[in-house]
Amino acid sequence: MNREPVSRSLFDDVMVPNYAPGKIIPVRGEGSRIWDQDGREYVDLAGGIAVTALGHAHPGLVGALVDQAGKLWHLSNVMTNEPALKLAKTLCDLTFAERVFFANSGGEANEAAFKLARRYAWEHFGPEKNEIISFRNSFHGRTLFTVSVGGQPKYLEGFEPAPGGIHHADFNDLASVEALISDKTCAIVVEPIQGEGGIMPATQEFLQGLRDLCDKHNALLVFDEVQCGVGRTGHLYAYEMYGITPDILSTAKSLGGGFPIGAMLTTAKIAASLAVGTHGSTYGGNPLACAVAQKVIDTVSQPDILKGIRGRSDRLRAGMNDIGQRYGVFSEVRGEGLLLGGVLTEAWQGKAREFLNAALEEGVMVLMAGPNVIRLAPSLIIPESDIDEALTRFERAVKKLCS
Ligand SMILES: *Cc1c(COP(=O)(O)O)cnc(C)c1O
């Protein structure tokens, strides 16, 4: 038996080098606090990249997981199961959706969405209607199809040939979409708030314009809410905030609160194009994942929780603005709810990682969204005292960087 102590350096010996994880190894979490191997404590404003929506070791989620773990773990889709059906019913009751497909990640939920958009167009309008319009700087996952629809060419480099029929327009620029759309377009795919691309919210006019263009050209409007959904904005889904309803919506990240699950939501009419045998997933709709996600959705969708997100957002945004002003590090703090981005000023361009490392040294975990944006995506129920403590620690980090 291997009794070697597990240390960060082991990563380089045994893992594929596609990640560059931080220096510490966290071993335990509770709420918005995390402890590493040496017992050092951190405030978590990263939330596992907008995933741990109810913090770490939330008693309700632990209860849901343990309860289901004693009953039934897995069946595959040869049988359906109670947690999956209950969760699908809840998602249909709370959103525009009438049908749900379960996957295990955001990338897979998007893969299903894009395949459905093509299949629907193929069935109703013919094989020529297969083009997808998406946006520069967008992020939709790492499968070959989703990385091709995504708008960051560096993620596709060396993996070509990419699937065809994909065009990229400029985010928040309707004219660039008008120039590309035609009756061959089957779908427009957009993040209502670009996450990885730098916490960039779509404007109201832009999303409304996309809705109108889709209607005019019989194309489906796909909202990728993998990062901005499940309460992040202070609304269960961001489309509600805009009052613009998509035809297909993908959701993941916070949906499982840390347990892997993704879902694609759509209408009954569109869903019909994924007939028996056209698509699938062995783990999709797994009872453990669905039981946990049920608890997440039941909790996050409560009006007082959603309202609390807006209050926490104001507090965190004000603190970040204050630090930005005092040290001249942010040109703006943008985003919605608890998905915020501090945009680095000219003098700090390309230095987001230095802020991350400095913050970790001071005991607060933050994220970057590209090299120029400090991203915050904490638990949606982070205590206000933890927000204050995180800001104090972050300010110490910024002060050190500036000195
Ligand atoms: C994270 C993310 C994805 C990919 O999700 P995975 O679970 O990593 O596959 C897709 N779209 C958006 C907007 C994301 O933020």
GROMACS .gro file of C-alpha atoms and ligand atoms in nm:
model
  418
    1MET     CA    1   0.000   0.000   0.000
    2ASN     CA    2   0.121   0.350  -0.086
    3ARG     CA    3   0.179   0.553   0.231
    4GLU     CA    4   0.358   0.848   0.070
    5PRO     CA    5   0.210   1.177   0.190
    6VAL     CA    6   0.001   1.346  -0.078
    7SER     CA    7   0.151   1.678  -0.174
    8ARG     CA    8   0.105   1.933  -0.451
    9SER     CA    9   0.424   1.814  -0.620
   10LEU     CA   10   0.261   1.475  -0.680
   11PHE     CA   11   0.033   1.649  -0.930
   12ASP     CA   12   0.322   1.699  -1.169
   13ASP     CA   13   0.419   1.333  -1.141
   14VAL     CA   14   0.081   1.167  -1.195
   15MET     CA   15  -0.159   1.412  -1.363
   16VAL     CA   16  -0.195   1.521  -1.724
   17PRO     CA   17  -0.049   1.874  -1.722
   18ASN     CA   18  -0.357   2.054  -1.857
   19TYR     CA   19  -0.417   2.242  -1.529
   20ALA     CA   20  -0.196   2.463  -1.314
   21PRO     CA   21  -0.353   2.419  -0.968
   22GLY     CA   22  -0.264   2.650  -0.679
   23LYS     CA   23   0.004   2.571  -0.424
   24ILE     CA   24  -0.224   2.447  -0.146
   25ILE     CA   25  -0.441   2.137  -0.122
   26PRO     CA   26  -0.774   2.208   0.049
   27VAL     CA   27  -0.900   1.917   0.256
   28ARG     CA   28  -1.219   2.043   0.423
   29GLY     CA   29  -1.483   2.308   0.377
   30GLU     CA   30  -1.775   2.448   0.574
   31GLY     CA   31  -1.998   2.722   0.440
   32SER     CA   32  -1.772   2.978   0.274
   33ARG     CA   33  -1.457   2.871   0.457
   34ILE     CA   34  -1.197   2.617   0.345
   35TRP     CA   35  -0.903   2.459   0.529
   36ASP     CA   36  -0.586   2.326   0.366
   37GLN     CA   37  -0.357   2.037   0.466
   38ASP     CA   38  -0.173   2.261   0.714
   39GLY     CA   39  -0.493   2.378   0.881
   40ARG     CA   40  -0.476   2.724   0.723
   41GLU     CA   41  -0.818   2.875   0.666
   42TYR     CA   42  -0.944   3.064   0.360
   43VAL     CA   43  -1.260   3.254   0.270
   44ASP     CA   44  -1.394   3.112  -0.055
   45LEU     CA   45  -1.509   3.372  -0.309
   46ALA     CA   46  -1.436   3.132  -0.596
   47GLY     CA   47  -1.708   2.879  -0.521
   48GLY     CA   48  -1.536   2.612  -0.728
   49ILE     CA   49  -1.598   2.835  -1.034
   50ALA     CA   50  -1.960   2.928  -0.962
   51VAL     CA   51  -2.048   2.575  -0.851
   52THR     CA   52  -2.077   2.550  -0.471
   53ALA     CA   53  -2.392   2.762  -0.465
   54LEU     CA   54  -2.476   2.673  -0.105
   55GLY     CA   55  -2.118   2.666   0.019
   56HIS     CA   56  -1.931   2.359   0.142
   57ALA     CA   57  -2.083   2.075   0.343
   58HIS     CA   58  -2.428   2.238   0.347
   59PRO     CA   59  -2.632   2.019   0.588
   60GLY     CA   60  -2.929   2.004   0.350
   61LEU     CA   61  -2.715   1.886   0.059
   62VAL     CA   62  -2.523   1.638   0.274
   63GLY     CA   63  -2.858   1.506   0.396
   64ALA     CA   64  -2.998   1.472   0.044
   65LEU     CA   65  -2.683   1.292  -0.074
   66VAL     CA   66  -2.658   1.054   0.223
   67ASP     CA   67  -3.029   0.978   0.214
   68GLN     CA   68  -3.018   0.887  -0.157
   69ALA     CA   69  -2.685   0.705  -0.115
   70GLY     CA   70  -2.858   0.455   0.114
   71LYS     CA   71  -3.132   0.389  -0.140
   72LEU     CA   72  -3.018   0.375  -0.501
   73TRP     CA   73  -2.713   0.509  -0.684
   74HIS     CA   74  -2.755   0.424  -1.046
   75LEU     CA   75  -2.980   0.254  -1.297
   76SER     CA   76  -2.885   0.400  -1.638
   77ASN     CA   77  -3.161   0.518  -1.868
   78VAL     CA   78  -3.298   0.170  -1.926
   79MET     CA   79  -3.508   0.264  -1.620
   80THR     CA   80  -3.618   0.605  -1.504
   81ASN     CA   81  -3.593   0.704  -1.136
   82GLU     CA   82  -3.780   0.915  -0.882
   83PRO     CA   83  -3.515   1.185  -0.818
   84ALA     CA   84  -3.475   1.254  -1.192
   85LEU     CA   85  -3.850   1.279  -1.252
   86LYS     CA   86  -3.900   1.502  -0.949
   87LEU     CA   87  -3.618   1.734  -1.051
   88ALA     CA   88  -3.742   1.756  -1.410
   89LYS     CA   89  -4.091   1.840  -1.284
   90THR     CA   90  -3.950   2.110  -1.055
   91LEU     CA   91  -3.743   2.265  -1.337
   92CYS     CA   92  -4.049   2.266  -1.565
   93ASP     CA   93  -4.264   2.423  -1.293
   94LEU     CA   94  -4.010   2.699  -1.222
   95THR     CA   95  -3.904   2.789  -1.579
   96PHE     CA   96  -4.028   2.823  -1.939
   97ALA     CA   97  -3.932   2.461  -1.996
   98GLU     CA   98  -4.167   2.171  -2.069
   99ARG     CA   99  -3.900   1.904  -2.121
  100VAL     CA  100  -3.564   1.829  -1.960
  101PHE     CA  101  -3.260   1.626  -2.066
  102PHE     CA  102  -3.004   1.543  -1.795
  103ALA     CA  103  -2.630   1.531  -1.851
  104ASN     CA  104  -2.327   1.543  -1.620
  105SER     CA  105  -2.165   1.875  -1.705
  106GLY     CA  106  -2.215   2.207  -1.876
  107GLY     CA  107  -2.030   2.097  -2.185
  108GLU     CA  108  -2.257   1.796  -2.220
  109ALA     CA  109  -2.572   2.002  -2.164
  110ASN     CA  110  -2.455   2.232  -2.445
  111GLU     CA  111  -2.360   1.939  -2.667
  112ALA     CA  112  -2.720   1.818  -2.630
  113ALA     CA  113  -2.852   2.170  -2.698
  114PHE     CA  114  -2.651   2.214  -3.018
  115LYS     CA  115  -2.733   1.865  -3.143
  116LEU     CA  116  -3.103   1.926  -3.072
  117ALA     CA  117  -3.095   2.259  -3.257
  118ARG     CA  118  -2.947   2.089  -3.565
  119ARG     CA  119  -3.181   1.793  -3.545
  120TYR     CA  120  -3.490   2.014  -3.505
  121ALA     CA  121  -3.394   2.224  -3.809
  122TRP     CA  122  -3.312   1.909  -4.008
  123GLU     CA  123  -3.651   1.761  -3.927
  124HIS     CA  124  -3.862   2.073  -3.986
  125PHE     CA  125  -3.671   2.263  -4.256
  126GLY     CA  126  -3.420   2.025  -4.417
  127PRO     CA  127  -3.047   1.948  -4.398
  128GLU     CA  128  -2.929   2.287  -4.533
  129LYS     CA  129  -3.048   2.463  -4.218
  130ASN     CA  130  -2.753   2.368  -3.998
  131GLU     CA  131  -2.555   2.686  -3.927
  132ILE     CA  132  -2.490   2.801  -3.573
  133ILE     CA  133  -2.407   3.160  -3.481
  134SER     CA  134  -2.223   3.218  -3.154
  135PHE     CA  135  -2.000   3.493  -3.016
  136ARG     CA  136  -1.636   3.584  -2.986
  137ASN     CA  137  -1.506   3.539  -2.632
  138SER     CA  138  -1.791   3.303  -2.544
  139PHE     CA  139  -1.730   2.976  -2.362
  140HIS     CA  140  -1.949   2.670  -2.399
  141GLY     CA  141  -1.735   2.376  -2.284
  142ARG     CA  142  -1.441   2.160  -2.393
  143THR     CA  143  -1.591   1.889  -2.612
  144LEU     CA  144  -1.494   1.933  -2.975
  145PHE     CA  145  -1.839   2.066  -3.075
  146THR     CA  146  -1.872   2.302  -2.777
  147VAL     CA  147  -1.518   2.431  -2.805
  148SER     CA  148  -1.584   2.499  -3.175
  149VAL     CA  149  -1.902   2.692  -3.097
  150GLY     CA  150  -1.709   2.875  -2.825
  151GLY     CA  151  -1.544   3.196  -2.926
  152GLN     CA  152  -1.189   3.152  -2.796
  153PRO     CA  153  -0.974   3.014  -3.082
  154LYS     CA  154  -0.688   2.923  -2.846
  155TYR     CA  155  -0.902   2.641  -2.703
  156LEU     CA  156  -0.940   2.487  -3.050
  157GLU     CA  157  -0.579   2.521  -3.155
  158GLY     CA  158  -0.429   2.186  -3.255
  159PHE     CA  159  -0.762   2.002  -3.226
  160GLU     CA  160  -0.887   2.078  -3.577
  161PRO     CA  161  -1.060   1.990  -3.801
  162ALA     CA  162  -1.355   2.146  -3.617
  163PRO     CA  163  -1.718   2.070  -3.700
  164GLY     CA  164  -1.840   2.298  -3.978
  165GLY     CA  165  -2.126   2.546  -4.010
  166ILE     CA  166  -2.028   2.758  -3.711
  167HIS     CA  167  -1.997   3.139  -3.738
  168HIS     CA  168  -1.886   3.388  -3.476
  169ALA     CA  169  -2.032   3.735  -3.435
  170ASP     CA  170  -1.941   4.010  -3.189
  171PHE     CA  171  -2.111   4.004  -2.848
  172ASN     CA  172  -2.349   4.297  -2.788
  173ASP     CA  173  -2.324   4.392  -3.157
  174LEU     CA  174  -2.650   4.311  -3.331
  175ALA     CA  175  -2.530   4.433  -3.671
  176SER     CA  176  -2.258   4.165  -3.670
  177VAL     CA  177  -2.530   3.901  -3.622
  178GLU     CA  178  -2.751   4.048  -3.894
  179ALA     CA  179  -2.456   4.017  -4.131
  180LEU     CA  180  -2.428   3.642  -4.064
  181ILE     CA  181  -2.783   3.520  -4.015
  182SER     CA  182  -2.982   3.361  -4.297
  183ASP     CA  183  -3.246   3.097  -4.343
  184LYS     CA  184  -2.962   2.843  -4.315
  185THR     CA  185  -2.913   2.944  -3.950
  186CYS     CA  186  -3.053   2.682  -3.711
  187ALA     CA  187  -2.953   2.847  -3.383
  188ILE     CA  188  -2.799   3.146  -3.212
  189VAL     CA  189  -2.609   3.047  -2.897
  190VAL     CA  190  -2.534   3.307  -2.632
  191GLU     CA  191  -2.439   3.342  -2.266
  192PRO     CA  192  -2.665   3.613  -2.117
  193ILE     CA  193  -2.359   3.704  -1.910
  194GLN     CA  194  -2.029   3.593  -2.064
  195GLY     CA  195  -1.847   3.424  -1.777
  196GLU     CA  196  -1.504   3.295  -1.883
  197GLY     CA  197  -1.495   3.579  -2.136
  198GLY     CA  198  -1.467   3.838  -1.857
  199ILE     CA  199  -1.805   3.871  -1.678
  200MET     CA  200  -1.967   4.067  -1.959
  201PRO     CA  201  -2.346   4.106  -1.938
  202ALA     CA  202  -2.548   4.119  -2.261
  203THR     CA  203  -2.749   4.434  -2.308
  204GLN     CA  204  -3.128   4.418  -2.306
  205GLU     CA  205  -3.145   4.542  -2.668
  206PHE     CA  206  -2.894   4.282  -2.781
  207LEU     CA  207  -3.082   3.982  -2.637
  208GLN     CA  208  -3.414   4.123  -2.760
  209GLY     CA  209  -3.258   4.170  -3.104
  210LEU     CA  210  -3.137   3.807  -3.104
  211ARG     CA  211  -3.486   3.689  -3.008
  212ASP     CA  212  -3.638   3.887  -3.294
  213LEU     CA  213  -3.378   3.766  -3.547
  214CYS     CA  214  -3.435   3.404  -3.444
  215ASP     CA  215  -3.811   3.442  -3.483
  216LYS     CA  216  -3.768   3.602  -3.826
  217HIS     CA  217  -3.538   3.324  -3.952
  218ASN     CA  218  -3.695   3.023  -3.779
  219ALA     CA  219  -3.379   2.973  -3.575
  220LEU     CA  220  -3.368   2.859  -3.213
  221LEU     CA  221  -3.234   3.089  -2.943
  222VAL     CA  222  -3.008   2.895  -2.706
  223PHE     CA  223  -2.911   3.052  -2.373
  224ASP     CA  224  -2.604   2.901  -2.212
  225GLU     CA  225  -2.679   2.964  -1.845
  226VAL     CA  226  -2.424   2.713  -1.719
  227GLN     CA  227  -2.246   2.988  -1.524
  228CYS     CA  228  -2.510   3.262  -1.481
  229GLY     CA  229  -2.804   3.034  -1.394
  230VAL     CA  230  -2.933   2.885  -1.066
  231GLY     CA  231  -2.967   3.208  -0.871
  232ARG     CA  232  -2.629   3.362  -0.961
  233THR     CA  233  -2.795   3.686  -1.080
  234GLY     CA  234  -3.050   3.701  -0.799
  235HIS     CA  235  -3.303   3.540  -1.035
  236LEU     CA  236  -3.332   3.162  -1.069
  237TYR     CA  237  -3.227   3.202  -1.434
  238ALA     CA  238  -3.088   3.513  -1.599
  239TYR     CA  239  -3.345   3.503  -1.881
  240GLU     CA  240  -3.608   3.607  -1.624
  241MET     CA  241  -3.406   3.919  -1.543
  242TYR     CA  242  -3.410   4.018  -1.911
  243GLY     CA  243  -3.769   3.906  -1.968
  244ILE     CA  244  -3.656   3.726  -2.284
  245THR     CA  245  -3.735   3.356  -2.318
  246PRO     CA  246  -3.498   3.123  -2.505
  247ASP     CA  247  -3.602   2.808  -2.690
  248ILE     CA  248  -3.331   2.599  -2.527
  249LEU     CA  249  -3.142   2.666  -2.203
  250SER     CA  250  -2.840   2.482  -2.066
  251THR     CA  251  -2.768   2.473  -1.695
  252ALA     CA  252  -2.497   2.304  -1.485
  253LYS     CA  253  -2.229   2.435  -1.243
  254SER     CA  254  -2.438   2.559  -0.944
  255LEU     CA  255  -2.719   2.315  -1.032
  256GLY     CA  256  -2.541   2.036  -0.845
  257GLY     CA  257  -2.387   2.257  -0.578
  258GLY     CA  258  -2.067   2.054  -0.623
  259PHE     CA  259  -2.213   1.724  -0.741
  260PRO     CA  260  -2.171   1.681  -1.119
  261ILE     CA  261  -2.493   1.739  -1.313
  262GLY     CA  262  -2.602   1.937  -1.616
  263ALA     CA  263  -2.938   1.980  -1.784
  264MET     CA  264  -3.085   2.104  -2.107
  265LEU     CA  265  -3.429   2.265  -2.083
  266THR     CA  266  -3.662   2.318  -2.378
  267THR     CA  267  -4.021   2.313  -2.499
  268ALA     CA  268  -4.224   2.001  -2.578
  269LYS     CA  269  -4.236   2.085  -2.949
  270ILE     CA  270  -3.860   2.121  -2.985
  271ALA     CA  271  -3.784   1.828  -2.754
  272ALA     CA  272  -3.978   1.600  -2.988
  273SER     CA  273  -3.682   1.610  -3.226
  274LEU     CA  274  -3.475   1.406  -2.983
  275ALA     CA  275  -3.680   1.092  -3.038
  276VAL     CA  276  -3.591   0.754  -2.886
  277GLY     CA  277  -3.234   0.657  -2.971
  278THR     CA  278  -3.117   0.996  -3.105
  279HIS     CA  279  -2.911   1.101  -2.804
  280GLY     CA  280  -2.816   0.975  -2.459
  281SER     CA  281  -2.588   0.954  -2.158
  282THR     CA  282  -2.519   0.662  -1.924
  283TYR     CA  283  -2.491   0.874  -1.612
  284GLY     CA  284  -2.738   1.147  -1.716
  285GLY     CA  285  -3.025   1.163  -1.466
  286ASN     CA  286  -2.824   0.976  -1.205
  287PRO     CA  287  -3.031   0.950  -0.881
  288LEU     CA  288  -2.755   1.083  -0.653
  289ALA     CA  289  -2.696   1.388  -0.873
  290CYS     CA  290  -3.066   1.458  -0.912
  291ALA     CA  291  -3.137   1.424  -0.539
  292VAL     CA  292  -2.866   1.678  -0.459
  293ALA     CA  293  -2.972   1.916  -0.740
  294GLN     CA  294  -3.331   1.894  -0.614
  295LYS     CA  295  -3.220   2.029  -0.278
  296VAL     CA  296  -3.015   2.302  -0.447
  297ILE     CA  297  -3.309   2.417  -0.663
  298ASP     CA  298  -3.561   2.390  -0.377
  299THR     CA  299  -3.334   2.608  -0.164
  300VAL     CA  300  -3.212   2.863  -0.418
  301SER     CA  301  -3.559   2.923  -0.565
  302GLN     CA  302  -3.699   3.043  -0.232
  303PRO     CA  303  -3.782   3.416  -0.262
  304ASP     CA  304  -3.588   3.511   0.053
  305ILE     CA  305  -3.275   3.337  -0.075
  306LEU     CA  306  -3.297   3.514  -0.413
  307LYS     CA  307  -3.353   3.846  -0.238
  308GLY     CA  308  -3.057   3.777  -0.010
  309ILE     CA  309  -2.834   3.731  -0.314
  310ARG     CA  310  -2.904   4.087  -0.426
  311GLY     CA  311  -2.814   4.227  -0.083
  312ARG     CA  312  -2.491   4.027  -0.071
  313SER     CA  313  -2.412   4.142  -0.423
  314ASP     CA  314  -2.446   4.509  -0.326
  315ARG     CA  315  -2.216   4.458  -0.028
  316LEU     CA  316  -1.949   4.273  -0.226
  317ARG     CA  317  -1.968   4.513  -0.521
  318ALA     CA  318  -1.940   4.818  -0.297
  319GLY     CA  319  -1.636   4.669  -0.125
  320MET     CA  320  -1.469   4.585  -0.454
  321ASN     CA  321  -1.544   4.931  -0.593
  322ASP     CA  322  -1.395   5.083  -0.281
  323ILE     CA  323  -1.072   4.880  -0.311
  324GLY     CA  324  -1.062   4.957  -0.684
  325GLN     CA  325  -1.084   5.327  -0.618
  326ARG     CA  326  -0.839   5.342  -0.331
  327TYR     CA  327  -0.565   5.147  -0.507
  328GLY     CA  328  -0.649   5.231  -0.869
  329VAL     CA  329  -0.665   4.863  -0.968
  330PHE     CA  330  -1.014   4.837  -1.122
  331SER     CA  331  -1.158   5.045  -1.404
  332GLU     CA  332  -1.499   4.898  -1.327
  333VAL     CA  333  -1.672   4.623  -1.128
  334ARG     CA  334  -1.933   4.459  -1.353
  335GLY     CA  335  -2.166   4.162  -1.353
  336GLU     CA  336  -2.489   4.073  -1.175
  337GLY     CA  337  -2.574   3.925  -0.839
  338LEU     CA  338  -2.293   3.705  -0.714
  339LEU     CA  339  -2.111   3.682  -1.046
  340LEU     CA  340  -1.889   3.989  -1.036
  341GLY     CA  341  -1.579   4.092  -1.226
  342GLY     CA  342  -1.325   4.355  -1.124
  343VAL     CA  343  -1.176   4.479  -1.453
  344LEU     CA  344  -0.807   4.560  -1.411
  345THR     CA  345  -0.689   4.906  -1.510
  346GLU     CA  346  -0.435   4.972  -1.785
  347ALA     CA  347  -0.143   4.954  -1.543
  348TRP     CA  348  -0.243   4.603  -1.430
  349GLN     CA  349  -0.325   4.446  -1.770
  350GLY     CA  350  -0.248   4.076  -1.788
  351LYS     CA  351  -0.183   4.050  -1.414
  352ALA     CA  352  -0.499   3.879  -1.286
  353ARG     CA  353  -0.302   3.572  -1.179
  354GLU     CA  354  -0.081   3.785  -0.954
  355PHE     CA  355  -0.395   3.903  -0.773
  356LEU     CA  356  -0.511   3.542  -0.733
  357ASN     CA  357  -0.181   3.434  -0.582
  358ALA     CA  358  -0.157   3.738  -0.355
  359ALA     CA  359  -0.516   3.684  -0.239
  360LEU     CA  360  -0.446   3.318  -0.158
  361GLU     CA  361  -0.144   3.425   0.049
  362GLU     CA  362  -0.376   3.649   0.252
  363GLY     CA  363  -0.640   3.376   0.297
  364VAL     CA  364  -0.903   3.450   0.034
  365MET     CA  365  -0.978   3.252  -0.281
  366VAL     CA  366  -1.078   3.448  -0.592
  367LEU     CA  367  -1.089   3.359  -0.962
  368MET     CA  368  -0.983   3.516  -1.285
  369ALA     CA  369  -1.190   3.546  -1.604
  370GLY     CA  370  -0.917   3.593  -1.860
  371PRO     CA  371  -0.592   3.775  -1.778
  372ASN     CA  372  -0.759   4.110  -1.702
  373VAL     CA  373  -1.058   4.036  -1.480
  374ILE     CA  374  -1.080   3.927  -1.114
  375ARG     CA  375  -1.390   3.712  -1.092
  376LEU     CA  376  -1.595   3.648  -0.778
  377ALA     CA  377  -1.855   3.370  -0.768
  378PRO     CA  378  -1.907   3.284  -0.401
  379SER     CA  379  -2.175   3.080  -0.229
  380LEU     CA  380  -2.518   3.238  -0.278
  381ILE     CA  381  -2.570   3.222   0.099
  382ILE     CA  382  -2.228   3.348   0.206
  383PRO     CA  383  -2.264   3.520   0.547
  384GLU     CA  384  -2.217   3.897   0.532
  385SER     CA  385  -1.940   3.867   0.791
  386ASP     CA  386  -1.752   3.636   0.552
  387ILE     CA  387  -1.792   3.893   0.273
  388ASP     CA  388  -1.644   4.159   0.502
  389GLU     CA  389  -1.358   3.934   0.610
  390ALA     CA  390  -1.286   3.838   0.248
  391LEU     CA  391  -1.275   4.204   0.146
  392THR     CA  392  -1.038   4.286   0.433
  393ARG     CA  393  -0.805   4.005   0.326
  394PHE     CA  394  -0.833   4.095  -0.042
  395GLU     CA  395  -0.750   4.455   0.037
  396ARG     CA  396  -0.436   4.339   0.221
  397ALA     CA  397  -0.337   4.144  -0.091
  398VAL     CA  398  -0.394   4.442  -0.319
  399LYS     CA  399  -0.202   4.670  -0.083
  400LYS     CA  400   0.097   4.434  -0.094
  401LEU     CA  401   0.083   4.415  -0.474
  402CYS     CA  402   0.072   4.793  -0.497
  403SER     CA  403   0.360   4.856  -0.260
  404LIG     C1  404  -1.824   2.625  -1.728
  404LIG     C2  405  -1.904   2.654  -1.848
  404LIG     C3  406  -1.933   2.554  -1.943
  404LIG     C4  407  -1.874   2.415  -1.937
  404LIG     O1  408  -1.918   2.345  -1.827
  404LIG     P1  409  -1.840   2.210  -1.784
  404LIG     O2  410  -1.921   2.158  -1.670
  404LIG     O3  411  -1.701   2.250  -1.749
  404LIG     O4  412  -1.844   2.120  -1.902
  404LIG     C5  413  -2.018   2.587  -2.047
  404LIG     N1  414  -2.069   2.710  -2.059
  404LIG     C6  415  -2.044   2.808  -1.971
  404LIG     C7  416  -2.107   2.942  -1.988
  404LIG     C8  417  -1.959   2.784  -1.863
  404LIG     O5  418  -1.930   2.882  -1.777
   0.00000   0.00000   0.00000
